[in-house]
Amino acid sequence: MKGFFPLKSCALAISTLLCAQAVAADVPTYAASEKAVKIAQETIIVDGHIDVPYRVKNAWVDVTKATEGGDFDYPRAVKGGLNVPFMSIYVPASLDNSPESTQLAHLLIDSVEAIVARAPDKFAIAKSPSDVKAQFEKGIISLPMGMENGSPLQGDLANLEAFHERGIRYITLAHSQSNHISDSSYDLRRQWNGLSPFGKTLVTEMNNIGIMLDISHVSDDAFYQVIELTKVPVIASHSSLRRFTPGFERNMNDEMVKALGDNGGVIMINFGSSFVTKEAGKWRTGLTQARKALIAAEGEDSPKLEDFEANYRKEVPYPYSTLDEVLDHIDHVVELVGIEHVGIGSDYDGVGDSLPIGLKDVASFPNLVQGLLDREYSRADIEKILSGNLLRVWTQVEEYASKH
């Protein structure tokens, strides 16, 4: 878990409660038609961000088989039609400027390679769009990789080359804290006022080597500096829209989305409820404030802290977003900059128990397709959202690098 969302250990304890709430609150239900299922099964579906590597680091499970917990495993991916989940090589911000950051990144890449080694009939590493397409034809799920947090580079371009060789195809420049590359949207310290000198050099080097620039998590200033410097389109691998979550800098505002569109890039919508609605964000703020108040009153050793979040949820139910609200984000991107600039970056296995009603795990993609059909998106446009837009950017990045 990355520190901003509920722990999955709470999920079982509150499952009965949530079911009762669903009945009481007339929570919407979603069912995919045969047409939606058919589209999901016949289309390449790229998800820009899934946190399986860090999940299995924290508590090992074999995702080549059905698992009881988490949001991703092979049977559910097959059911949902998900065949190109970008595996997130996530390194905590606390490890910046340390050899441990580089070591952890390599260990997490090892874990992705181990998944493939255990089930080569089910999974394969993908290092290019051509790999993705060839593996799709064989019925094999591709596992491309993106590095979440550029900390493992440690300011050394030799590390960039090494990670590219191992299959890293995008790098999220920062995570929850400012690092040696970029300021973070979560960090009030803006030590670089955008990108560091090395970060500015890195933009050019990533263009030249063929690694996509991911501007999720970075500050607004860093975003605009990337857009100014890059020679190819960039991505936001798992971000949503600030229009629906005012004040949440981690999401992109309308002007940024327009700049991304002008750049030719793609924003890949994050499913986490805090990314989708302001109500979920306010709930998280309320939880934090209540916890601080308890500590102030009873101290850090209060036994009430042990199950604080689960108990808080009983008193103040979590306001889950819905599939329809996720679709509102997609609609708004299309209205702003067109169908060519939106994709999917769910953050499955990364946002804990905060996923929307109707999109609870990777088996849910037919529900998303059905929602798009209900909003009168054509099949061609749905295919662009599911994979076409990201594959276009990836191809453009490859083509530029081949000439430099």
Short mmCIF file of N, CA and C in Angstrom, two decimals, residues 101-257:
data_model
loop_
_atom_site.label_atom_id
_atom_site.label_comp_id
_atom_site.label_asym_id
_atom_site.label_seq_id
_atom_site.Cartn_x
_atom_site.Cartn_y
_atom_site.Cartn_z
N SER A 101 16.93 2.06 -3.45
CA SER A 101 15.89 2.35 -4.45
C SER A 101 16.16 1.57 -5.73
N THR A 102 17.39 1.57 -6.17
CA THR A 102 17.75 0.84 -7.39
C THR A 102 17.62 -0.67 -7.19
N GLN A 103 18.05 -1.12 -6.04
CA GLN A 103 17.95 -2.55 -5.73
C GLN A 103 16.51 -3.01 -5.74
N LEU A 104 15.62 -2.24 -5.09
CA LEU A 104 14.22 -2.63 -5.03
C LEU A 104 13.60 -2.67 -6.42
N ALA A 105 13.92 -1.69 -7.24
CA ALA A 105 13.36 -1.69 -8.61
C ALA A 105 13.75 -2.95 -9.36
N HIS A 106 15.02 -3.35 -9.24
CA HIS A 106 15.45 -4.57 -9.93
C HIS A 106 14.75 -5.81 -9.34
N LEU A 107 14.55 -5.83 -8.04
CA LEU A 107 13.87 -6.97 -7.42
C LEU A 107 12.41 -7.06 -7.89
N LEU A 108 11.77 -5.92 -8.05
CA LEU A 108 10.39 -5.93 -8.52
C LEU A 108 10.31 -6.36 -9.98
N ILE A 109 11.29 -5.95 -10.78
CA ILE A 109 11.34 -6.46 -12.16
C ILE A 109 11.55 -7.97 -12.15
N ASP A 110 12.40 -8.44 -11.26
CA ASP A 110 12.59 -9.88 -11.10
C ASP A 110 11.25 -10.58 -10.84
N SER A 111 10.42 -9.95 -10.01
CA SER A 111 9.14 -10.58 -9.65
C SER A 111 8.21 -10.69 -10.86
N VAL A 112 8.27 -9.70 -11.76
CA VAL A 112 7.46 -9.78 -12.97
C VAL A 112 8.00 -10.90 -13.87
N GLU A 113 9.31 -10.98 -13.97
CA GLU A 113 9.90 -12.06 -14.76
C GLU A 113 9.57 -13.43 -14.16
N ALA A 114 9.44 -13.49 -12.85
CA ALA A 114 9.09 -14.75 -12.19
C ALA A 114 7.66 -15.17 -12.52
N ILE A 115 6.76 -14.19 -12.62
CA ILE A 115 5.39 -14.51 -13.01
C ILE A 115 5.38 -15.17 -14.38
N VAL A 116 6.14 -14.60 -15.31
CA VAL A 116 6.23 -15.16 -16.66
C VAL A 116 6.87 -16.54 -16.64
N ALA A 117 7.91 -16.71 -15.83
CA ALA A 117 8.60 -18.00 -15.76
C ALA A 117 7.70 -19.10 -15.22
N ARG A 118 6.81 -18.73 -14.28
CA ARG A 118 5.90 -19.73 -13.72
C ARG A 118 4.80 -20.12 -14.70
N ALA A 119 4.45 -19.20 -15.60
CA ALA A 119 3.31 -19.47 -16.49
C ALA A 119 3.56 -18.87 -17.88
N PRO A 120 4.55 -19.40 -18.61
CA PRO A 120 4.85 -18.83 -19.94
C PRO A 120 3.74 -19.05 -20.96
N ASP A 121 2.80 -19.93 -20.64
CA ASP A 121 1.65 -20.11 -21.52
C ASP A 121 0.58 -19.06 -21.28
N LYS A 122 0.75 -18.28 -20.19
CA LYS A 122 -0.26 -17.28 -19.82
C LYS A 122 0.25 -15.84 -19.95
N PHE A 123 1.53 -15.63 -19.65
CA PHE A 123 2.10 -14.29 -19.58
C PHE A 123 3.41 -14.20 -20.37
N ALA A 124 3.71 -12.99 -20.83
CA ALA A 124 5.02 -12.71 -21.44
C ALA A 124 5.36 -11.25 -21.22
N ILE A 125 6.64 -10.97 -21.04
CA ILE A 125 7.09 -9.58 -20.98
C ILE A 125 6.84 -8.92 -22.33
N ALA A 126 6.44 -7.66 -22.32
CA ALA A 126 6.29 -6.90 -23.57
C ALA A 126 7.16 -5.66 -23.50
N LYS A 127 8.01 -5.49 -24.49
CA LYS A 127 8.90 -4.33 -24.54
C LYS A 127 8.57 -3.38 -25.67
N SER A 128 7.53 -3.70 -26.45
CA SER A 128 7.18 -2.86 -27.60
C SER A 128 5.72 -3.10 -27.97
N PRO A 129 5.12 -2.17 -28.72
CA PRO A 129 3.76 -2.42 -29.22
C PRO A 129 3.69 -3.66 -30.11
N SER A 130 4.75 -3.95 -30.84
CA SER A 130 4.73 -5.15 -31.68
C SER A 130 4.69 -6.41 -30.83
N ASP A 131 5.39 -6.41 -29.67
CA ASP A 131 5.29 -7.53 -28.73
C ASP A 131 3.85 -7.70 -28.27
N VAL A 132 3.22 -6.59 -27.91
CA VAL A 132 1.84 -6.61 -27.42
C VAL A 132 0.92 -7.25 -28.46
N LYS A 133 1.03 -6.81 -29.69
CA LYS A 133 0.14 -7.30 -30.74
C LYS A 133 0.39 -8.77 -31.05
N ALA A 134 1.65 -9.18 -31.08
CA ALA A 134 1.97 -10.58 -31.36
C ALA A 134 1.47 -11.49 -30.24
N GLN A 135 1.64 -11.06 -29.00
CA GLN A 135 1.20 -11.86 -27.86
C GLN A 135 -0.32 -11.90 -27.76
N PHE A 136 -0.98 -10.82 -28.13
CA PHE A 136 -2.44 -10.81 -28.16
C PHE A 136 -2.96 -11.86 -29.14
N GLU A 137 -2.31 -11.97 -30.29
CA GLU A 137 -2.73 -12.96 -31.28
C GLU A 137 -2.57 -14.38 -30.77
N LYS A 138 -1.64 -14.58 -29.86
CA LYS A 138 -1.40 -15.91 -29.29
C LYS A 138 -2.24 -16.18 -28.04
N GLY A 139 -3.02 -15.19 -27.62
CA GLY A 139 -3.82 -15.37 -26.42
C GLY A 139 -3.03 -15.27 -25.13
N ILE A 140 -1.88 -14.61 -25.19
CA ILE A 140 -1.01 -14.45 -24.02
C ILE A 140 -1.12 -13.03 -23.49
N ILE A 141 -1.20 -12.89 -22.17
CA ILE A 141 -1.27 -11.57 -21.54
C ILE A 141 0.12 -10.95 -21.51
N SER A 142 0.23 -9.75 -22.06
CA SER A 142 1.51 -9.03 -22.06
C SER A 142 1.71 -8.32 -20.73
N LEU A 143 2.95 -8.31 -20.27
CA LEU A 143 3.30 -7.59 -19.04
C LEU A 143 4.38 -6.56 -19.34
N PRO A 144 3.99 -5.40 -19.91
CA PRO A 144 4.96 -4.31 -20.01
C PRO A 144 5.17 -3.72 -18.62
N MET A 145 6.23 -2.95 -18.45
CA MET A 145 6.54 -2.41 -17.13
C MET A 145 6.77 -0.90 -17.18
N GLY A 146 6.27 -0.23 -16.15
CA GLY A 146 6.53 1.18 -15.96
C GLY A 146 7.09 1.40 -14.57
N MET A 147 8.05 2.30 -14.43
CA MET A 147 8.66 2.58 -13.13
C MET A 147 7.94 3.75 -12.47
N GLU A 148 7.33 3.50 -11.33
CA GLU A 148 6.63 4.55 -10.59
C GLU A 148 7.58 5.16 -9.57
N ASN A 149 8.11 6.32 -9.92
CA ASN A 149 9.11 7.06 -9.15
C ASN A 149 10.47 6.84 -9.79
N GLY A 150 11.07 7.92 -10.26
CA GLY A 150 12.38 7.83 -10.91
C GLY A 150 13.54 7.73 -9.95
N SER A 151 13.27 7.61 -8.67
CA SER A 151 14.32 7.52 -7.65
C SER A 151 15.41 6.50 -7.98
N PRO A 152 15.07 5.30 -8.50
CA PRO A 152 16.12 4.31 -8.76
C PRO A 152 17.18 4.73 -9.77
N LEU A 153 16.93 5.78 -10.53
CA LEU A 153 17.95 6.24 -11.48
C LEU A 153 19.15 6.84 -10.76
N GLN A 154 18.93 7.45 -9.61
CA GLN A 154 19.99 8.03 -8.80
C GLN A 154 20.88 9.00 -9.58
N GLY A 155 20.28 9.69 -10.54
CA GLY A 155 21.05 10.68 -11.28
C GLY A 155 22.07 10.10 -12.24
N ASP A 156 21.96 8.83 -12.55
CA ASP A 156 22.95 8.14 -13.37
C ASP A 156 22.29 7.61 -14.63
N LEU A 157 22.66 8.12 -15.78
CA LEU A 157 22.04 7.70 -17.03
C LEU A 157 22.37 6.25 -17.39
N ALA A 158 23.41 5.70 -16.77
CA ALA A 158 23.69 4.27 -16.96
C ALA A 158 22.55 3.43 -16.38
N ASN A 159 21.96 3.90 -15.29
CA ASN A 159 20.80 3.20 -14.73
C ASN A 159 19.61 3.29 -15.66
N LEU A 160 19.43 4.43 -16.33
CA LEU A 160 18.36 4.56 -17.31
C LEU A 160 18.52 3.50 -18.40
N GLU A 161 19.72 3.33 -18.90
CA GLU A 161 19.97 2.33 -19.93
C GLU A 161 19.71 0.92 -19.41
N ALA A 162 20.12 0.65 -18.17
CA ALA A 162 19.93 -0.68 -17.60
C ALA A 162 18.44 -1.01 -17.44
N PHE A 163 17.69 -0.03 -16.98
CA PHE A 163 16.26 -0.29 -16.79
C PHE A 163 15.53 -0.39 -18.13
N HIS A 164 15.97 0.35 -19.12
CA HIS A 164 15.39 0.20 -20.44
C HIS A 164 15.67 -1.20 -20.98
N GLU A 165 16.86 -1.68 -20.79
CA GLU A 165 17.21 -3.03 -21.24
C GLU A 165 16.33 -4.08 -20.57
N ARG A 166 16.00 -3.85 -19.31
CA ARG A 166 15.19 -4.83 -18.58
C ARG A 166 13.69 -4.71 -18.89
N GLY A 167 13.29 -3.68 -19.61
CA GLY A 167 11.90 -3.61 -20.05
C GLY A 167 11.09 -2.44 -19.54
N ILE A 168 11.70 -1.52 -18.81
CA ILE A 168 10.95 -0.35 -18.35
C ILE A 168 10.61 0.52 -19.56
N ARG A 169 9.30 0.80 -19.72
CA ARG A 169 8.89 1.57 -20.89
C ARG A 169 8.18 2.88 -20.55
N TYR A 170 7.96 3.15 -19.29
CA TYR A 170 7.68 4.53 -18.89
C TYR A 170 8.25 4.74 -17.50
N ILE A 171 8.52 6.00 -17.17
CA ILE A 171 8.97 6.35 -15.83
C ILE A 171 8.12 7.51 -15.32
N THR A 172 7.47 7.28 -14.17
CA THR A 172 6.78 8.34 -13.44
C THR A 172 7.86 9.10 -12.70
N LEU A 173 8.07 10.35 -13.04
CA LEU A 173 9.28 11.05 -12.62
C LEU A 173 9.43 11.15 -11.10
N ALA A 174 8.34 11.36 -10.39
CA ALA A 174 8.38 11.44 -8.92
C ALA A 174 7.18 10.69 -8.37
N HIS A 175 7.14 10.55 -7.02
CA HIS A 175 5.97 9.95 -6.41
C HIS A 175 5.43 10.90 -5.35
N SER A 176 5.48 10.54 -4.08
CA SER A 176 4.81 11.33 -3.05
C SER A 176 5.68 12.44 -2.46
N GLN A 177 6.96 12.46 -2.84
CA GLN A 177 7.86 13.50 -2.37
C GLN A 177 8.72 14.00 -3.52
N SER A 178 9.15 15.24 -3.40
CA SER A 178 10.13 15.76 -4.35
C SER A 178 11.37 14.87 -4.31
N ASN A 179 11.91 14.54 -5.49
CA ASN A 179 13.11 13.71 -5.54
C ASN A 179 14.20 14.41 -6.34
N HIS A 180 15.19 13.68 -6.76
CA HIS A 180 16.31 14.32 -7.46
C HIS A 180 15.98 14.67 -8.91
N ILE A 181 14.75 14.33 -9.34
CA ILE A 181 14.33 14.59 -10.72
C ILE A 181 13.29 15.70 -10.79
N SER A 182 12.32 15.65 -9.89
CA SER A 182 11.14 16.50 -10.04
C SER A 182 10.46 16.77 -8.71
N ASP A 183 9.75 17.88 -8.65
CA ASP A 183 8.84 18.13 -7.53
C ASP A 183 7.61 17.25 -7.67
N SER A 184 7.00 16.92 -6.53
CA SER A 184 5.81 16.07 -6.48
C SER A 184 4.57 16.91 -6.18
N SER A 185 3.45 16.50 -6.74
CA SER A 185 2.19 17.19 -6.47
C SER A 185 1.78 17.06 -5.01
N TYR A 186 2.24 16.02 -4.34
CA TYR A 186 1.89 15.78 -2.94
C TYR A 186 2.79 16.53 -1.96
N ASP A 187 3.90 17.07 -2.43
CA ASP A 187 4.93 17.61 -1.55
C ASP A 187 4.91 19.14 -1.60
N LEU A 188 4.67 19.76 -0.45
CA LEU A 188 4.63 21.23 -0.39
C LEU A 188 5.99 21.85 -0.63
N ARG A 189 7.06 21.09 -0.41
CA ARG A 189 8.41 21.59 -0.68
C ARG A 189 8.62 21.56 -2.20
N ARG A 190 8.81 22.67 -2.78
CA ARG A 190 9.06 22.73 -4.22
C ARG A 190 10.51 23.12 -4.44
N GLN A 191 11.40 22.15 -4.16
CA GLN A 191 12.83 22.48 -4.15
C GLN A 191 13.35 22.85 -5.52
N TRP A 192 12.67 22.39 -6.58
CA TRP A 192 13.17 22.66 -7.94
C TRP A 192 12.30 23.65 -8.69
N ASN A 193 11.14 23.99 -8.13
CA ASN A 193 10.15 24.77 -8.88
C ASN A 193 9.85 24.09 -10.22
N GLY A 194 9.71 22.79 -10.16
CA GLY A 194 9.43 21.98 -11.34
C GLY A 194 10.40 20.83 -11.44
N LEU A 195 11.21 20.82 -12.49
CA LEU A 195 12.23 19.79 -12.71
C LEU A 195 13.58 20.25 -12.18
N SER A 196 14.38 19.31 -11.73
CA SER A 196 15.77 19.59 -11.37
C SER A 196 16.59 19.72 -12.65
N PRO A 197 17.82 20.21 -12.56
CA PRO A 197 18.68 20.21 -13.76
C PRO A 197 18.83 18.81 -14.35
N PHE A 198 19.00 17.80 -13.49
CA PHE A 198 19.08 16.43 -14.01
C PHE A 198 17.75 16.03 -14.64
N GLY A 199 16.63 16.44 -14.04
CA GLY A 199 15.33 16.11 -14.60
C GLY A 199 15.15 16.66 -16.00
N LYS A 200 15.65 17.86 -16.23
CA LYS A 200 15.55 18.45 -17.57
C LYS A 200 16.40 17.67 -18.58
N THR A 201 17.57 17.24 -18.14
CA THR A 201 18.40 16.39 -19.00
C THR A 201 17.72 15.06 -19.26
N LEU A 202 17.07 14.54 -18.22
CA LEU A 202 16.44 13.23 -18.31
C LEU A 202 15.32 13.21 -19.35
N VAL A 203 14.58 14.29 -19.47
CA VAL A 203 13.51 14.34 -20.47
C VAL A 203 14.08 14.04 -21.86
N THR A 204 15.17 14.69 -22.20
CA THR A 204 15.80 14.46 -23.51
C THR A 204 16.31 13.03 -23.63
N GLU A 205 16.94 12.52 -22.57
CA GLU A 205 17.51 11.17 -22.62
C GLU A 205 16.42 10.11 -22.72
N MET A 206 15.29 10.32 -22.04
CA MET A 206 14.19 9.36 -22.16
C MET A 206 13.60 9.40 -23.56
N ASN A 207 13.47 10.58 -24.15
CA ASN A 207 13.05 10.67 -25.55
C ASN A 207 13.99 9.87 -26.44
N ASN A 208 15.28 10.03 -26.22
CA ASN A 208 16.27 9.43 -27.12
C ASN A 208 16.36 7.91 -26.97
N ILE A 209 16.10 7.41 -25.76
CA ILE A 209 16.23 5.96 -25.53
C ILE A 209 14.93 5.22 -25.79
N GLY A 210 13.80 5.94 -25.77
CA GLY A 210 12.53 5.30 -26.06
C GLY A 210 11.75 4.89 -24.84
N ILE A 211 11.81 5.69 -23.77
CA ILE A 211 11.01 5.45 -22.57
C ILE A 211 10.00 6.59 -22.45
N MET A 212 8.73 6.24 -22.31
CA MET A 212 7.69 7.25 -22.21
C MET A 212 7.82 8.04 -20.91
N LEU A 213 7.58 9.34 -21.01
CA LEU A 213 7.55 10.23 -19.85
C LEU A 213 6.16 10.19 -19.23
N ASP A 214 6.11 9.88 -17.94
CA ASP A 214 4.84 9.81 -17.22
C ASP A 214 4.78 10.98 -16.24
N ILE A 215 3.79 11.85 -16.42
CA ILE A 215 3.69 13.04 -15.58
C ILE A 215 2.67 12.88 -14.45
N SER A 216 2.13 11.69 -14.23
CA SER A 216 1.35 11.47 -13.01
C SER A 216 2.25 11.72 -11.81
N HIS A 217 1.70 12.32 -10.78
CA HIS A 217 2.38 12.59 -9.51
C HIS A 217 3.22 13.87 -9.49
N VAL A 218 3.63 14.41 -10.63
CA VAL A 218 4.52 15.57 -10.57
C VAL A 218 3.72 16.85 -10.32
N SER A 219 4.42 17.92 -9.91
CA SER A 219 3.79 19.21 -9.70
C SER A 219 3.36 19.82 -11.03
N ASP A 220 2.49 20.82 -10.96
CA ASP A 220 2.04 21.48 -12.18
C ASP A 220 3.22 22.11 -12.94
N ASP A 221 4.12 22.75 -12.20
CA ASP A 221 5.27 23.37 -12.86
C ASP A 221 6.12 22.33 -13.58
N ALA A 222 6.32 21.19 -12.93
CA ALA A 222 7.11 20.13 -13.57
C ALA A 222 6.41 19.63 -14.83
N PHE A 223 5.09 19.49 -14.77
CA PHE A 223 4.34 19.06 -15.94
C PHE A 223 4.59 19.99 -17.13
N TYR A 224 4.45 21.28 -16.91
CA TYR A 224 4.60 22.22 -18.01
C TYR A 224 6.03 22.25 -18.55
N GLN A 225 7.01 22.03 -17.66
CA GLN A 225 8.39 21.98 -18.12
C GLN A 225 8.65 20.74 -18.98
N VAL A 226 8.05 19.62 -18.58
CA VAL A 226 8.16 18.41 -19.40
C VAL A 226 7.56 18.66 -20.78
N ILE A 227 6.37 19.25 -20.81
CA ILE A 227 5.70 19.51 -22.08
C ILE A 227 6.54 20.42 -22.98
N GLU A 228 7.22 21.37 -22.38
CA GLU A 228 8.05 22.29 -23.15
C GLU A 228 9.29 21.61 -23.71
N LEU A 229 9.85 20.66 -22.96
CA LEU A 229 11.12 20.06 -23.34
C LEU A 229 10.98 18.83 -24.23
N THR A 230 9.93 18.06 -24.06
CA THR A 230 9.83 16.78 -24.77
C THR A 230 9.62 16.97 -26.27
N LYS A 231 10.14 16.03 -27.03
CA LYS A 231 9.98 16.02 -28.48
C LYS A 231 8.92 15.02 -28.92
N VAL A 232 8.36 14.28 -27.96
CA VAL A 232 7.36 13.26 -28.27
C VAL A 232 6.20 13.38 -27.28
N PRO A 233 5.08 12.75 -27.57
CA PRO A 233 3.95 12.79 -26.64
C PRO A 233 4.31 12.14 -25.30
N VAL A 234 3.63 12.60 -24.25
CA VAL A 234 3.82 12.05 -22.91
C VAL A 234 2.51 11.44 -22.42
N ILE A 235 2.58 10.73 -21.31
CA ILE A 235 1.38 10.12 -20.74
C ILE A 235 1.22 10.54 -19.28
N ALA A 236 -0.01 10.48 -18.82
CA ALA A 236 -0.31 10.45 -17.39
C ALA A 236 -0.84 9.05 -17.13
N SER A 237 -0.03 8.18 -16.58
CA SER A 237 -0.34 6.74 -16.55
C SER A 237 -1.51 6.39 -15.64
N HIS A 238 -1.77 7.22 -14.64
CA HIS A 238 -2.89 6.94 -13.72
C HIS A 238 -3.31 8.22 -12.99
N SER A 239 -3.92 9.10 -13.75
CA SER A 239 -4.42 10.37 -13.22
C SER A 239 -5.85 10.59 -13.70
N SER A 240 -6.60 11.38 -12.92
CA SER A 240 -7.95 11.75 -13.33
C SER A 240 -8.04 13.27 -13.37
N LEU A 241 -9.24 13.83 -13.27
CA LEU A 241 -9.44 15.25 -13.55
C LEU A 241 -9.73 16.07 -12.30
N ARG A 242 -9.01 17.15 -12.17
CA ARG A 242 -9.17 18.05 -11.03
C ARG A 242 -10.52 18.76 -11.04
N ARG A 243 -11.13 18.86 -12.20
CA ARG A 243 -12.45 19.47 -12.30
C ARG A 243 -13.44 18.82 -11.34
N PHE A 244 -13.29 17.50 -11.14
CA PHE A 244 -14.21 16.76 -10.28
C PHE A 244 -13.69 16.62 -8.85
N THR A 245 -12.43 17.02 -8.63
CA THR A 245 -11.80 16.92 -7.31
C THR A 245 -11.05 18.22 -7.02
N PRO A 246 -11.76 19.33 -6.85
CA PRO A 246 -11.10 20.64 -6.70
C PRO A 246 -10.04 20.64 -5.59
N GLY A 247 -8.89 21.22 -5.91
CA GLY A 247 -7.82 21.32 -4.93
C GLY A 247 -6.91 20.11 -4.86
N PHE A 248 -7.23 19.04 -5.57
CA PHE A 248 -6.42 17.81 -5.54
C PHE A 248 -5.40 17.88 -6.68
N GLU A 249 -4.20 18.37 -6.39
CA GLU A 249 -3.21 18.62 -7.44
C GLU A 249 -2.74 17.35 -8.11
N ARG A 250 -2.89 16.23 -7.47
CA ARG A 250 -2.49 14.96 -8.07
C ARG A 250 -3.24 14.70 -9.38
N ASN A 251 -4.46 15.22 -9.49
CA ASN A 251 -5.20 15.15 -10.74
C ASN A 251 -4.84 16.33 -11.64
N MET A 252 -5.23 16.27 -12.90
CA MET A 252 -4.89 17.31 -13.87
C MET A 252 -6.06 18.27 -14.07
N ASN A 253 -5.74 19.57 -14.15
CA ASN A 253 -6.80 20.53 -14.43
C ASN A 253 -7.03 20.64 -15.94
N ASP A 254 -8.06 21.39 -16.31
CA ASP A 254 -8.46 21.44 -17.72
C ASP A 254 -7.35 22.00 -18.61
N GLU A 255 -6.63 23.02 -18.12
CA GLU A 255 -5.58 23.62 -18.94
C GLU A 255 -4.44 22.63 -19.18
N MET A 256 -4.15 21.81 -18.17
CA MET A 256 -3.11 20.79 -18.34
C MET A 256 -3.55 19.74 -19.35
N VAL A 257 -4.82 19.34 -19.27
CA VAL A 257 -5.33 18.35 -20.23
C VAL A 257 -5.24 18.91 -21.65
#
